[in-house]
C-alpha angles and dihedrals in degrees: 000000000000116000091242091057092043091051094045087054091047091052091048088051093051094047088048092053089049093050092050098043100036090038092073091038088059093046093049090049093053093045099053093099092043099049102038130071100176140023090264092054091046087055088047094054095042088045088068090072101020095102097041112030097091091045089053091056088061087076091062092048091048093046094051091041090053092048090050092050101038102030109023094165092053092046092051094045095049095046095045094045091049099030097137100047090044090052091050089050088054092047090051094048089051095049091046093050092048090048093051094045098043096043092076093048104048120084106200122083090226090056089050090050090056089049090050088051091052090049092050095047093039091053097043094050099062091034090062101032100052090056092046092050098050093042090052089048089056102039103019096218137112093230092054089048092052092047091047092051092049090049096049092045094052092042089054090049091051094043092047093048092051089049091052091049088051095049103040144059135211128022094342091062092049090052092046091058091049090050092049090054092049092048088052090064087071102025100056099047091044089049090056091051097041100038094045087054094056098073089041093052110124103172126084095343106048094140107097094003109133094022113142095238091053090052090048092051093048095048093043089052091057090048093049089050092052090047089053091056091050093049091049087054090055092047095247095141098171095048091044092054090048088053096050091044088050089051092055092047091052093045090052091046089054089046098053092036088059090048093054122130098004108043094170134029111285091357131107124196088248092056093044096047128104121241121288092255093055093047089048093054090045090051091057092045092050094047091053100040104035098067091053092050094048092045092051093049092047090051092050092054089050096050091049096040099116125101119258126231124206091251100044104044 
């Protein structure tokens, strides 16, 4: 495999990990006012992502850093073309991080309410904007961007609600299941619209668009999402979370499959790539560092694997 192909696959893998892990982070942040009725329950909901949310953001940093190093022309084109939405994403991530960190340090309920508002807004902005950015990159239209934003926002809500149901007990768990089913009313139809449009995209990313395996990923992603809803209805929280996570993985595979080999208008991966020496050095760094990062994150999820109750969050 050529190094340009290898690093395109690595970047797709990093973005996929980010979408899966931050997807439920964003959903939980938006659902705090919906799922909680007391301060103890708000702590219970936020406690589901408390030990992992900042580690999940490492995937975004690593993905963007890898793009900068391996494909500087792609990185420059993407960030300059979508400068405003990317800046709003960064603002949202900062506001959300401040809200999550300060919430445990302030004493007054009004201050905690401001922190909760920051967490909600800071979660909703990137949840909507990442979908809008990648949909616009594929289809180059405002309608597609709006549909992509609605899809990614509703998918994060569904994925986050399923995660809370998996990680909590009591009334919050029951409310999370109901919230997941309500979010599915928007998420599943928008998934059909947006994901069926990925293989048919003929704009900036006409390379693998229409390939059989891209169609398979897109359609299987819709099926996995529907399966996640059905499993939530039956109370199978673990399998439901695995299904929604699989849906995101397959949707991301279809997205990057459609982007290959022209991830940006008028630019192929070969034209966007760094020189062979730079890619060679990056490969050694990645082979050494990536297993440690993956191992540490897997260990973190294993340590904090137990369900949370309202009094012990």
